Amino acid sequence: MLTQRSRNGALSICTCVLFSVRGECLNGGTSVPTLTTRELLFCLCPDGFKGKHCEIDTRVLCYEGRGMYYRGTVSRSESGLPCQEWDLDTRVRYMASDVNKGRHNYCRNLLLKRRPWCYVRKNQELVWEYCDIPRYKPAPTMSEPSPESPSCGVRTKGKMMKIVGGMVSTVEAQPWMAAVFWRSKTKDRVFRCGGSLISPCWLLTAAHCFPDGSQTKPRHFSVVLGKNALNKTDLEMEQNFRVEEIILHEGYDNSEGNFNNDIALVKLKPKGGRCAVESKSVKSVCLPPTNQSLQTGLNCEISGYGKEKHGLWYRSQVLREAEVQVLSDETCRRDDHYGDMITRNMFCAGRPDWSQDACEGDSGGPLVCEVGGRMFLFGIISWGDGCAQENRPGVYTRVSNYNEWIQNKTGLPFVNPGPLFPIK
């Protein structure tokens, strides 16, 4: 029996659950055989376990990964509604470890959803909801940060040409760059926002890119990866996807005009069982450790397809990038900057001469900083007063504040909590 799980010497808060495929008693259970064939009749289970094989750990408090092997007994949804019993066909087809113990209404993760869920009755209809079960977290360790993917944040710099307010970039220099398109009522495909690829199936972007909020319909959106120009298509470099799911942060709020919690997740719809395929023009970006602060004056990069300067009626048709410096929170909150509009979920960046900045149409795109030869997504282009105006730097969503949210919504591997920079 495993009552605690160890990772790098750290003990977790969860118990592990095994299930039997050979008719054995698990977790210290005592076998009770039949008198005639001596085959297993049932198991006498120790405290904390039940089921024909003692495979159900009633003390399980959380799930790991996507919860595919969760075997606890939580039976209420996030909204507090009681779960409905799984029908026999579902148990036979999807619950090999649960079939022998009969009917139940415990939360499970069937059909490869993000985490354990169940059916509930809401307004006389049978609908599914996720369950209120915390996700497994290992205890913090002092190990060095490791990227989510061995190749995250690595790129091949392409040729650039200097132009006013930034540089024309090649997508190989920003291979995590995503273009989010909206399908209009006339069926035209309209560019909506930028985004950043954080795993093969998930993008991070800005919540304000979806003005319909929770009513946003994913089927109206599509994503193109590896795109150099909005008005050109390169079939060898680009990868196109429909959108399966859009998740806006629950705390997103623009009532004060400052786009607080301006972050959203976009899930790509797999094709042939897979999403983005890594190439020179398509790679994921690394995520920073939780609550990691950026050093004032650090040079970082922004990229997007937005307008080349404020006031233009058209946006750039090509991918552009610019270098900006991180400003201190004190500077950004000065009265001649943005004052108390800046929350702990934001930071500012700009150029000392105010010559380069994000602009309209760049929203949702990345602000990346290089650490140890890899690029980390520290910011999401969010808002600002004009473009490249004095004392009006760009404002960015502080991605490192949202690691737990990203993990809970996507089921992606845990982001290491170790610091990237010396803490001063």
Coordinates of C-alpha atoms in Angstrom, one line a residue:
M1 CA 0.0 0.0 0.0
L2 CA 1.3 3.4 -0.9
T3 CA 0.0 6.1 1.5
Q4 CA 2.3 8.8 0.3
R5 CA 4.0 9.6 -2.9
S6 CA 7.5 10.8 -3.1
R7 CA 9.0 13.0 -5.9
N8 CA 12.6 14.2 -5.6
G9 CA 12.4 13.5 -1.9
A10 CA 9.3 15.6 -1.3
L11 CA 6.2 14.0 0.2
S12 CA 2.8 14.7 -1.4
I13 CA -0.4 15.3 0.4
C14 CA -2.2 12.6 -1.6
T15 CA -2.6 8.8 -1.2
C16 CA -2.1 6.6 -4.2
V17 CA -4.7 4.1 -5.3
L18 CA -4.1 0.8 -7.1
F19 CA -6.6 -1.4 -8.7
S20 CA -6.6 -5.1 -9.3
V21 CA -6.6 -6.8 -12.7
R22 CA -5.9 -10.4 -11.3
G23 CA -8.6 -10.8 -8.6
E24 CA -6.2 -10.0 -5.8
C25 CA -6.9 -8.1 -2.6
L26 CA -5.1 -4.8 -2.5
N27 CA -4.0 -2.3 0.1
G28 CA -3.7 -4.9 2.9
G29 CA -7.0 -6.5 2.3
T30 CA -7.6 -10.2 3.4
S31 CA -8.8 -12.6 0.8
V32 CA -11.9 -14.6 1.5
P33 CA -12.2 -17.5 -1.0
T34 CA -15.2 -19.6 -2.0
L35 CA -15.4 -23.0 -0.3
T36 CA -15.7 -25.0 -3.6
T37 CA -13.3 -23.4 -6.1
R38 CA -11.2 -21.4 -3.7
E39 CA -11.5 -18.4 -6.0
L40 CA -11.8 -15.0 -4.5
L41 CA -15.2 -14.4 -3.1
F42 CA -14.6 -11.0 -1.5
C43 CA -11.9 -9.1 0.5
L44 CA -11.9 -7.9 4.1
C45 CA -10.6 -4.4 3.7
P46 CA -8.7 -2.3 6.3
D47 CA -10.0 1.0 7.5
G48 CA -10.0 3.6 4.7
F49 CA -10.5 1.2 1.8
K50 CA -13.4 -0.5 0.2
G51 CA -14.5 -2.3 -3.0
K52 CA -14.4 -6.0 -3.9
H53 CA -10.6 -5.8 -4.1
C54 CA -10.2 -3.0 -1.5
E55 CA -9.2 -0.9 -4.5
I56 CA -11.1 2.2 -3.4
D57 CA -9.2 4.5 -1.1
T58 CA -11.9 6.5 0.7
R59 CA -9.2 8.9 2.0
V60 CA -8.1 10.1 -1.3
L61 CA -8.2 13.9 -1.2
C62 CA -7.0 14.9 -4.6
Y63 CA -6.2 13.6 -8.1
E64 CA -3.0 13.4 -10.2
G65 CA -2.6 14.6 -13.7
R66 CA -6.0 14.5 -15.4
G67 CA -7.4 12.2 -12.7
M68 CA -7.6 9.2 -15.1
Y69 CA -6.9 6.8 -12.1
Y70 CA -8.8 8.7 -9.5
R71 CA -10.6 6.1 -7.3
G72 CA -11.9 8.3 -4.5
T73 CA -15.5 8.6 -3.4
V74 CA -16.3 12.3 -4.0
S75 CA -19.8 12.4 -5.4
R76 CA -20.6 16.1 -5.7
S77 CA -19.9 18.6 -8.6
E78 CA -18.2 21.9 -8.2
S79 CA -21.6 23.6 -8.0
G80 CA -22.6 21.3 -5.0
L81 CA -25.1 19.2 -6.9
P82 CA -25.1 15.4 -6.2
C83 CA -23.7 13.2 -8.9
Q84 CA -26.0 10.8 -10.7
E85 CA -25.2 7.1 -10.8
W86 CA -23.2 5.8 -13.7
D87 CA -25.3 3.5 -15.9
L88 CA -24.3 -0.2 -16.4
D89 CA -23.1 0.3 -20.0
T90 CA -20.7 3.1 -18.9
R91 CA -19.4 1.0 -16.0
V92 CA -18.7 -2.0 -18.3
R93 CA -17.1 0.1 -21.0
Y94 CA -15.0 2.5 -19.1
M95 CA -14.7 1.4 -15.4
A96 CA -12.9 -1.9 -15.4
S97 CA -11.8 -1.4 -11.8
D98 CA -15.2 -0.3 -10.6
V99 CA -17.5 -2.9 -12.4
N100 CA -17.4 -5.5 -9.7
K101 CA -18.5 -3.3 -6.9
G102 CA -21.8 -2.4 -8.5
R103 CA -23.6 0.9 -8.9
H104 CA -22.1 4.2 -7.7
N105 CA -22.0 7.9 -8.4
Y106 CA -18.4 8.7 -7.6
C107 CA -16.5 11.2 -9.8
R108 CA -14.4 9.7 -12.5
N109 CA -12.6 11.0 -15.6
L110 CA -14.0 9.3 -18.6
L111 CA -13.7 10.4 -22.2
L112 CA -10.4 12.2 -21.6
K113 CA -11.7 15.4 -20.0
R114 CA -9.5 17.7 -18.0
R115 CA -10.2 16.2 -14.6
P116 CA -12.8 14.0 -12.7
W117 CA -16.4 14.8 -13.4
C118 CA -19.9 13.4 -13.2
Y119 CA -23.4 13.9 -14.5
V120 CA -25.8 16.0 -12.5
R121 CA -29.4 17.1 -12.9
K122 CA -29.8 20.8 -13.5
N123 CA -33.1 22.4 -14.5
Q124 CA -34.6 18.9 -15.2
E125 CA -31.7 18.2 -17.6
L126 CA -28.9 15.7 -17.3
V127 CA -25.6 17.6 -17.8
W128 CA -22.0 17.0 -16.8
E129 CA -19.9 19.1 -14.4
Y130 CA -16.4 18.9 -13.0
C131 CA -16.1 17.7 -9.5
D132 CA -14.7 19.7 -6.5
I133 CA -11.6 17.7 -6.0
P134 CA -8.1 19.4 -5.5
R135 CA -5.3 18.4 -7.8
Y136 CA -2.2 16.6 -6.5
K137 CA 0.8 18.9 -5.7
P138 CA 4.2 17.8 -4.6
A139 CA 5.8 19.6 -1.8
P140 CA 8.2 22.4 -3.0
T141 CA 11.8 21.4 -3.5
M142 CA 15.0 23.3 -4.0
S143 CA 15.6 21.7 -7.4
E144 CA 16.4 23.8 -10.5
P145 CA 13.5 24.8 -12.7
S146 CA 12.9 22.4 -15.5
P147 CA 10.9 23.3 -18.6
E148 CA 7.6 21.6 -19.3
S149 CA 9.0 20.2 -22.5
P150 CA 12.7 19.5 -23.3
S151 CA 12.6 21.9 -26.2
C152 CA 10.3 24.6 -24.9
G153 CA 11.6 28.1 -25.3
V154 CA 14.2 27.2 -27.9
R155 CA 14.2 28.9 -31.3
T156 CA 16.1 29.5 -34.5
K157 CA 16.6 33.2 -35.0
G158 CA 15.6 34.3 -38.5
K159 CA 16.7 37.3 -40.6
M160 CA 15.2 40.6 -39.5
M161 CA 14.9 44.0 -41.1
K162 CA 14.8 47.1 -39.0
I163 CA 11.8 49.3 -39.4
V164 CA 10.2 52.1 -37.3
G165 CA 9.2 51.0 -33.8
G166 CA 10.4 47.4 -34.1
M167 CA 11.6 44.8 -36.5
V168 CA 10.0 42.5 -39.1
S169 CA 10.4 39.1 -37.6
T170 CA 10.3 35.6 -39.0
V171 CA 8.1 33.1 -37.1
E172 CA 11.2 30.9 -36.5
A173 CA 12.3 33.7 -34.1
Q174 CA 9.0 33.6 -32.3
P175 CA 7.8 30.0 -33.0
W176 CA 5.3 29.9 -30.1
M177 CA 3.4 32.8 -31.7
A178 CA -0.2 31.9 -32.5
A179 CA -2.7 33.8 -34.6
V180 CA -6.3 33.6 -33.3
F181 CA -9.0 34.1 -35.9
W182 CA -12.8 34.7 -35.6
R183 CA -15.3 33.7 -38.1
S184 CA -17.7 36.5 -38.8
K185 CA -21.4 36.2 -39.6
T186 CA -20.5 36.5 -43.2
K187 CA -18.2 33.5 -42.8
D188 CA -15.1 35.7 -43.3
R189 CA -12.0 34.8 -41.2
V190 CA -11.0 37.9 -39.2
F191 CA -7.8 38.1 -37.2
R192 CA -8.7 38.7 -33.5
C193 CA -5.6 38.3 -31.3
G194 CA -2.2 36.8 -30.8
G195 CA -1.5 34.0 -28.4
S196 CA 1.4 31.8 -27.2
L197 CA 1.7 28.0 -27.5
I198 CA 2.4 26.5 -24.1
S199 CA 1.9 22.9 -25.0
P200 CA 0.8 21.0 -28.1
C201 CA -2.9 21.6 -27.4
W202 CA -3.0 24.8 -25.4
L203 CA -2.5 28.5 -26.0
L204 CA -2.4 31.4 -23.5
T205 CA -3.9 34.7 -24.6
A206 CA -5.8 37.7 -23.2
A207 CA -9.3 37.3 -21.9
H208 CA -10.4 40.6 -23.5
C209 CA -9.9 39.0 -26.9
F210 CA -13.3 37.3 -26.2
P211 CA -15.8 40.1 -25.5
D212 CA -18.7 37.6 -25.2
G213 CA -17.1 36.2 -22.1
S214 CA -18.5 32.9 -20.9
Q215 CA -20.9 32.9 -23.9
T216 CA -18.0 32.7 -26.4
K217 CA -18.6 29.9 -28.8
P218 CA -15.3 28.0 -29.6
R219 CA -16.6 26.8 -33.0
H220 CA -16.4 30.5 -34.2
F221 CA -12.7 30.5 -33.7
S222 CA -9.6 29.0 -35.3
V223 CA -5.9 29.2 -34.7
V224 CA -2.9 29.2 -37.1
L225 CA 0.6 28.4 -35.8
G226 CA 3.8 29.2 -37.7
K227 CA 2.3 32.2 -39.6
N228 CA 4.7 34.9 -40.9
A229 CA 2.1 37.1 -42.5
L230 CA -1.7 37.5 -42.1
N231 CA -2.2 38.0 -45.9
K232 CA -0.1 35.0 -47.0
T233 CA -0.4 31.3 -46.4
D234 CA 2.6 29.0 -46.3
L235 CA 1.4 25.4 -46.2
E236 CA 4.9 24.1 -45.4
M237 CA 5.2 26.2 -42.2
E238 CA 1.7 26.7 -41.0
Q239 CA -0.5 24.4 -38.8
N240 CA -4.2 25.2 -38.7
F241 CA -6.6 24.1 -35.9
R242 CA -10.2 24.5 -34.9
V243 CA -10.8 25.5 -31.3
E244 CA -12.3 23.0 -28.9
E245 CA -12.5 25.1 -25.7
I246 CA -12.0 28.6 -24.5
I247 CA -11.5 29.3 -20.8
L248 CA -11.5 32.8 -19.5
H249 CA -10.2 33.5 -16.0
E250 CA -13.1 33.7 -13.6
G251 CA -11.7 36.9 -12.1
Y252 CA -11.4 38.8 -15.3
D253 CA -12.8 42.3 -14.8
N254 CA -12.7 45.4 -16.9
S255 CA -15.1 47.5 -14.8
E256 CA -12.2 49.8 -13.9
G257 CA -10.9 49.9 -17.4
N258 CA -7.7 48.0 -16.5
F259 CA -8.4 44.4 -17.7
N260 CA -7.6 42.7 -14.3
N261 CA -6.9 39.0 -14.6
D262 CA -6.6 39.4 -18.4
I263 CA -5.7 35.8 -19.2
A264 CA -7.5 33.0 -21.2
L265 CA -6.7 29.5 -22.3
V266 CA -7.5 28.2 -25.8
K267 CA -7.6 24.5 -26.4
L268 CA -6.8 23.3 -29.9
K269 CA -9.0 20.6 -31.4
P270 CA -6.7 17.6 -32.2
K271 CA -6.5 16.3 -35.7
G272 CA -5.8 12.6 -36.0
G273 CA -5.3 12.4 -32.3
R274 CA -2.6 15.1 -32.0
C275 CA -2.4 18.8 -31.9
A276 CA 0.7 21.0 -32.7
V277 CA 3.7 19.2 -34.2
E278 CA 7.1 20.7 -33.2
S279 CA 9.0 22.2 -36.1
K280 CA 11.3 25.2 -36.8
S281 CA 8.3 27.4 -37.1
V282 CA 6.2 25.9 -34.3
K283 CA 7.4 25.3 -30.7
S284 CA 6.1 25.8 -27.2
V285 CA 7.3 28.5 -24.9
C286 CA 8.4 27.8 -21.3
L287 CA 6.3 29.0 -18.4
P288 CA 8.0 30.8 -15.5
P289 CA 8.0 29.5 -11.9
T290 CA 5.1 30.6 -9.7
N291 CA 5.2 34.3 -8.5
Q292 CA 8.6 34.9 -10.1
S293 CA 9.3 38.6 -10.3
L294 CA 11.2 40.2 -13.1
Q295 CA 14.3 42.3 -12.6
T296 CA 13.8 46.0 -13.3
G297 CA 15.6 46.9 -16.5
L298 CA 15.6 43.4 -17.9
N299 CA 15.3 43.3 -21.7
C300 CA 12.5 41.2 -23.0
E301 CA 10.7 40.7 -26.4
I302 CA 7.2 41.3 -27.6
S303 CA 5.7 40.2 -30.9
G304 CA 2.5 40.4 -32.8
Y305 CA 0.7 41.4 -36.0
G306 CA -0.7 44.7 -34.6
K307 CA -0.6 48.3 -35.9
E308 CA 2.8 49.8 -36.6
K309 CA 1.8 53.0 -34.8
H310 CA -1.2 54.5 -33.0
G311 CA -3.9 56.0 -35.2
L312 CA -3.4 53.8 -38.3
W313 CA -6.6 52.2 -39.5
Y314 CA -4.8 49.1 -40.7
R315 CA -2.7 46.6 -38.8
S316 CA 0.7 45.2 -39.9
Q317 CA 0.3 42.2 -42.2
V318 CA 3.6 40.7 -41.1
L319 CA 4.8 39.4 -37.8
R320 CA 6.9 42.0 -36.0
E321 CA 8.9 42.0 -32.8
A322 CA 10.3 44.7 -30.5
E323 CA 12.6 44.8 -27.4
V324 CA 11.2 46.4 -24.2
Q325 CA 12.6 46.8 -20.7
V326 CA 10.8 45.8 -17.6
L327 CA 9.8 48.8 -15.4
S328 CA 9.6 48.7 -11.6
D329 CA 6.1 48.5 -10.1
E330 CA 6.8 51.7 -8.3
T331 CA 7.4 53.5 -11.6
C332 CA 4.4 52.0 -13.3
R333 CA 2.1 53.1 -10.4
R334 CA 3.4 56.7 -10.4
D335 CA 0.7 59.3 -10.9
D336 CA 2.2 60.4 -14.2
H337 CA 2.0 56.8 -15.4
Y338 CA -1.0 54.6 -14.5
G339 CA -1.4 55.1 -10.8
D340 CA -3.6 52.7 -8.9
M341 CA -4.9 51.1 -12.2
I342 CA -2.0 48.7 -11.9
T343 CA -2.8 45.6 -9.8
R344 CA -0.5 42.8 -8.6
N345 CA -1.5 40.8 -11.7
M346 CA 0.1 43.3 -14.1
F347 CA 3.5 44.7 -14.8
C348 CA 4.8 47.4 -17.3
A349 CA 7.5 47.4 -19.9
G350 CA 8.7 49.9 -22.5
R351 CA 11.7 51.6 -24.0
P352 CA 13.6 54.4 -22.2
D353 CA 13.1 56.6 -25.4
W354 CA 9.4 55.4 -25.7
S355 CA 10.2 54.3 -29.3
Q356 CA 8.9 50.7 -29.2
D357 CA 5.7 49.3 -27.8
A358 CA 2.8 46.9 -28.3
C359 CA -0.1 48.4 -30.2
E360 CA -3.7 47.7 -31.2
G361 CA -3.9 44.2 -32.7
D362 CA -1.0 42.8 -30.6
S363 CA -3.3 41.9 -27.7
G364 CA -2.9 38.4 -26.3
G365 CA 0.6 38.0 -27.8
P366 CA 3.7 37.1 -25.8
L367 CA 6.3 39.0 -23.8
V368 CA 9.2 36.6 -23.5
C369 CA 12.4 36.9 -21.6
E370 CA 15.5 34.8 -22.1
V371 CA 16.8 32.8 -19.1
G372 CA 19.6 30.2 -19.5
G373 CA 19.2 30.1 -23.3
R374 CA 15.4 29.5 -23.2
M375 CA 12.6 31.9 -23.7
F376 CA 10.0 32.1 -20.9
L377 CA 6.5 33.6 -21.2
F378 CA 6.4 36.2 -18.4
G379 CA 3.7 38.5 -19.9
I380 CA 0.6 38.6 -22.1
I381 CA 0.1 41.8 -24.1
S382 CA -2.9 43.4 -22.3
W383 CA -3.5 47.1 -22.5
G384 CA -2.0 50.6 -22.6
D385 CA -2.8 54.2 -23.3
G386 CA -1.9 54.7 -27.0
C387 CA 1.2 53.2 -28.4
A388 CA 4.8 54.2 -27.7
Q389 CA 3.7 57.3 -25.8
E390 CA 5.8 59.0 -23.2
N391 CA 5.0 57.8 -19.6
R392 CA 2.5 55.3 -21.1
P393 CA 4.3 52.0 -21.2
G394 CA 2.6 48.7 -22.2
V395 CA 0.8 46.8 -19.5
Y396 CA 1.2 43.0 -19.4
T397 CA -0.6 40.2 -17.6
R398 CA 1.8 38.7 -15.0
V399 CA 1.8 35.0 -16.1
S400 CA 3.7 33.7 -13.1
N401 CA 0.6 34.6 -10.9
Y402 CA -1.5 32.0 -12.8
N403 CA 0.5 28.8 -12.8
E404 CA -1.9 27.0 -10.5
W405 CA -4.9 28.2 -12.5
I406 CA -3.3 27.0 -15.7
Q407 CA -2.5 23.7 -14.2
N408 CA -6.0 23.2 -12.8
K409 CA -7.7 24.0 -16.1
T410 CA -5.4 22.1 -18.4
G411 CA -4.0 19.2 -16.4
L412 CA -0.5 20.2 -17.7
P413 CA 2.5 19.0 -15.6
F414 CA 3.4 21.0 -12.5
V415 CA 5.6 24.0 -13.1
N416 CA 8.6 23.9 -10.9
P417 CA 8.5 26.5 -8.1
G418 CA 12.2 27.2 -8.0
P419 CA 13.4 30.8 -8.6
L420 CA 14.9 31.8 -12.0
F421 CA 16.6 34.9 -10.8
P422 CA 18.3 35.8 -7.5
I423 CA 15.7 37.3 -5.1
K424 CA 16.8 40.7 -3.9

